[in-house]
PDB file of C-alpha atoms in Angstrom:
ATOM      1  CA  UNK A 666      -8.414 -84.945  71.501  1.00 49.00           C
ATOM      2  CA  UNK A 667      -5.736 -87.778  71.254  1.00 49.00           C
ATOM      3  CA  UNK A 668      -5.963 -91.603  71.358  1.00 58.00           C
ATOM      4  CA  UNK A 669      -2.354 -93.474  71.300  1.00 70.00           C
ATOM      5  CA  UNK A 670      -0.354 -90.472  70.109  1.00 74.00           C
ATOM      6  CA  UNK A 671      -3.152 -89.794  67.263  1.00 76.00           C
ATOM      7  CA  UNK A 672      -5.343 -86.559  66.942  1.00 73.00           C
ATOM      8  CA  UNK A 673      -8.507 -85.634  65.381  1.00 71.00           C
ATOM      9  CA  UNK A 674     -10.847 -83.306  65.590  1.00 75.00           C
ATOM     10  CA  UNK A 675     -14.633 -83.588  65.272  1.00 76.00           C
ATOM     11  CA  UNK A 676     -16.882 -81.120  63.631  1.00 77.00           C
ATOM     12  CA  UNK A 677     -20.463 -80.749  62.827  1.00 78.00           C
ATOM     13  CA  UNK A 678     -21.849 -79.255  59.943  1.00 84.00           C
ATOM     14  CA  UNK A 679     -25.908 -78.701  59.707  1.00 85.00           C
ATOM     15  CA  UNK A 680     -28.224 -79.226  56.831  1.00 90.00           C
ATOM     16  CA  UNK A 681     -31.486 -77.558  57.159  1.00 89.00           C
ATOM     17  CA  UNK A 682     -34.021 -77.504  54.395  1.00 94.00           C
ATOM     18  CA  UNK A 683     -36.845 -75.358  54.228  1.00 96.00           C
ATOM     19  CA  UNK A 684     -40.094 -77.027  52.561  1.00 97.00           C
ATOM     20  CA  UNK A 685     -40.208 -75.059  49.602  1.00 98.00           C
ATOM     21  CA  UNK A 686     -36.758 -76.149  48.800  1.00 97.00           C
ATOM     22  CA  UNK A 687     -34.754 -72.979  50.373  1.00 97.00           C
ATOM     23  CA  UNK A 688     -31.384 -74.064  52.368  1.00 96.00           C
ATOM     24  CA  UNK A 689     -29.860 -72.219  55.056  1.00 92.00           C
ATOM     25  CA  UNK A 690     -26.454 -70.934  55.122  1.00 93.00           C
ATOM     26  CA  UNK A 691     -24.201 -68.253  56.553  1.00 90.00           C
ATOM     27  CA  UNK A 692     -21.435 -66.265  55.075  1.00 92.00           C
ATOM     28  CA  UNK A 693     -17.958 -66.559  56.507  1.00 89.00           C
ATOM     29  CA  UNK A 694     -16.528 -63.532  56.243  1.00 90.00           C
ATOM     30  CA  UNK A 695     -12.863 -64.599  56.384  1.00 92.00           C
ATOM     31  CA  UNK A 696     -13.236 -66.869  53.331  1.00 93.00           C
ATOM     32  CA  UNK A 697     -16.504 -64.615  51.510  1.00 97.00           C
ATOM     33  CA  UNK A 698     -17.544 -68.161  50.659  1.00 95.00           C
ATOM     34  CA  UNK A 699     -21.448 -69.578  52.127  1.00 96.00           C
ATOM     35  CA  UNK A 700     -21.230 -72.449  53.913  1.00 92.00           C
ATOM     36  CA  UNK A 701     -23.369 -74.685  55.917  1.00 90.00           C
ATOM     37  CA  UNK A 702     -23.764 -74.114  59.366  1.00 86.00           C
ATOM     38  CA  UNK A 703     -20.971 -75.658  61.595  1.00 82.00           C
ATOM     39  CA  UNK A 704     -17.653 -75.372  63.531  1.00 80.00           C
ATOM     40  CA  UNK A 705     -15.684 -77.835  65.453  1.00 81.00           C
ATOM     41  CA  UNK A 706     -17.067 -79.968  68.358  1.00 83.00           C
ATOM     42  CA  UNK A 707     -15.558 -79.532  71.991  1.00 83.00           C
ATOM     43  CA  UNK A 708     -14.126 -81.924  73.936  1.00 84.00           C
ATOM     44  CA  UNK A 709     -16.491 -84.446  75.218  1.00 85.00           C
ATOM     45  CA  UNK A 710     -19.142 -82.960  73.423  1.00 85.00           C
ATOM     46  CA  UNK A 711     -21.242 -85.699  70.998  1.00 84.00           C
ATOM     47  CA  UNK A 712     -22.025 -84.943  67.513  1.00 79.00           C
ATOM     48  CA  UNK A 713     -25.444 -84.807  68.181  1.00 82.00           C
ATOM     49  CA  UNK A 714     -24.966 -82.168  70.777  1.00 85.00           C
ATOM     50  CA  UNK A 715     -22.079 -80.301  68.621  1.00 81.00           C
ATOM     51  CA  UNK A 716     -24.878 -79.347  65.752  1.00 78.00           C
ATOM     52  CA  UNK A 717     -27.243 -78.265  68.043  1.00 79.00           C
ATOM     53  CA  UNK A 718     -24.536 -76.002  70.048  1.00 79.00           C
ATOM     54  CA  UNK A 719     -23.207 -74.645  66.598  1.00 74.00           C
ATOM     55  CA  UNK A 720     -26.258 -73.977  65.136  1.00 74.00           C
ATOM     56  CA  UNK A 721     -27.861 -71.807  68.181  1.00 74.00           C
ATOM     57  CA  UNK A 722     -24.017 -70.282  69.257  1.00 68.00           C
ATOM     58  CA  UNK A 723     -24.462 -66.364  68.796  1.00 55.00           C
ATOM     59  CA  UNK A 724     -23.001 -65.348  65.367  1.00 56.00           C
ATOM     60  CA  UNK A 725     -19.161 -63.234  65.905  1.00 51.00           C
TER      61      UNK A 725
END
């Protein structure tokens, strides 16, 4: 994505909080750290849609 010679990228990250106080997250392997959630958002796509699509997309 580029606007006047600038670039960015947009990414969506997803907090979900379970009533008893429990948060999810999911192990990246690459890193062995936990982290929320998440990934970068396609071109086009909203933030709104982004979390959604990263938080269903099959695991791998």
């Amino acid at each position: 994505m580029s606007e006047k010679g600038q670039s960015y990228l947009l990414g969506a990250d997803v907090f979900i909080q379970h009533t008893d106080g429990r948060v999810l997250l999911v192990h990246h392997a690459k890193t062995d750290h936990w982290v929320l959630p998440g990934g970068g958002a396609d071109e086009g796509e909203t933030p709104r849609s982004a979390r959604y699509a990263r938080l269903w997309r099959k695991p791998g």
